[in-house]
XYZ file of C-alpha atoms in Angstrom:
60
model
C 164.791 61.164 183.804
C 164.091 63.292 186.887
C 166.829 61.528 188.854
C 169.299 62.246 186.048
C 168.294 65.921 185.925
C 168.124 66.354 189.727
C 170.380 63.756 191.406
C 169.605 63.133 195.055
C 166.342 65.105 194.958
C 162.918 63.744 195.860
C 161.244 61.846 193.047
C 157.680 62.792 193.959
C 155.555 64.482 191.326
C 154.864 67.445 193.604
C 158.550 68.068 194.253
C 159.353 67.681 190.561
C 156.658 70.218 189.614
C 158.114 72.661 192.137
C 161.629 72.253 190.727
C 160.372 72.737 187.155
C 158.107 75.673 188.062
C 154.961 73.841 186.950
C 151.649 75.056 188.363
C 150.208 72.213 190.423
C 147.594 74.244 192.294
C 144.788 72.086 190.816
C 146.139 69.142 192.836
C 145.200 70.920 196.068
C 141.494 71.048 195.121
C 141.267 67.526 193.683
C 143.639 64.713 192.948
C 143.293 62.243 190.126
C 145.143 60.097 187.650
C 144.347 62.326 184.657
C 145.742 65.419 186.399
C 148.863 63.494 187.450
C 149.329 62.221 183.890
C 149.043 65.758 182.521
C 151.588 67.111 185.018
C 153.923 64.191 184.290
C 153.715 64.898 180.549
C 154.437 68.608 181.136
C 157.427 67.722 183.328
C 158.736 65.254 180.727
C 158.554 67.841 177.941
C 160.317 70.477 180.048
C 163.121 68.085 180.993
C 163.449 66.772 177.424
C 163.857 70.346 176.161
C 166.228 71.283 178.983
C 163.816 73.943 180.271
C 164.405 73.529 184.020
C 164.370 77.187 185.102
C 161.496 79.491 185.999
C 159.602 81.325 183.266
C 161.133 84.676 182.397
C 164.329 83.964 184.332
C 167.387 85.885 183.277
C 170.675 84.048 183.602
C 173.992 85.803 183.476
């Protein structure tokens, strides 16, 4: 799904979170499967809803 939304971009979870404006600051303090699963679920929901821009962004 991420490759369809962002062709040619890195497929790493960190890069995907950055592109989708997801806060991944908890990953810097500790890293675990549950945190990765939560971020993956958040990214999936955002892509499924087509919400790929930053919060509060105004598009013209």
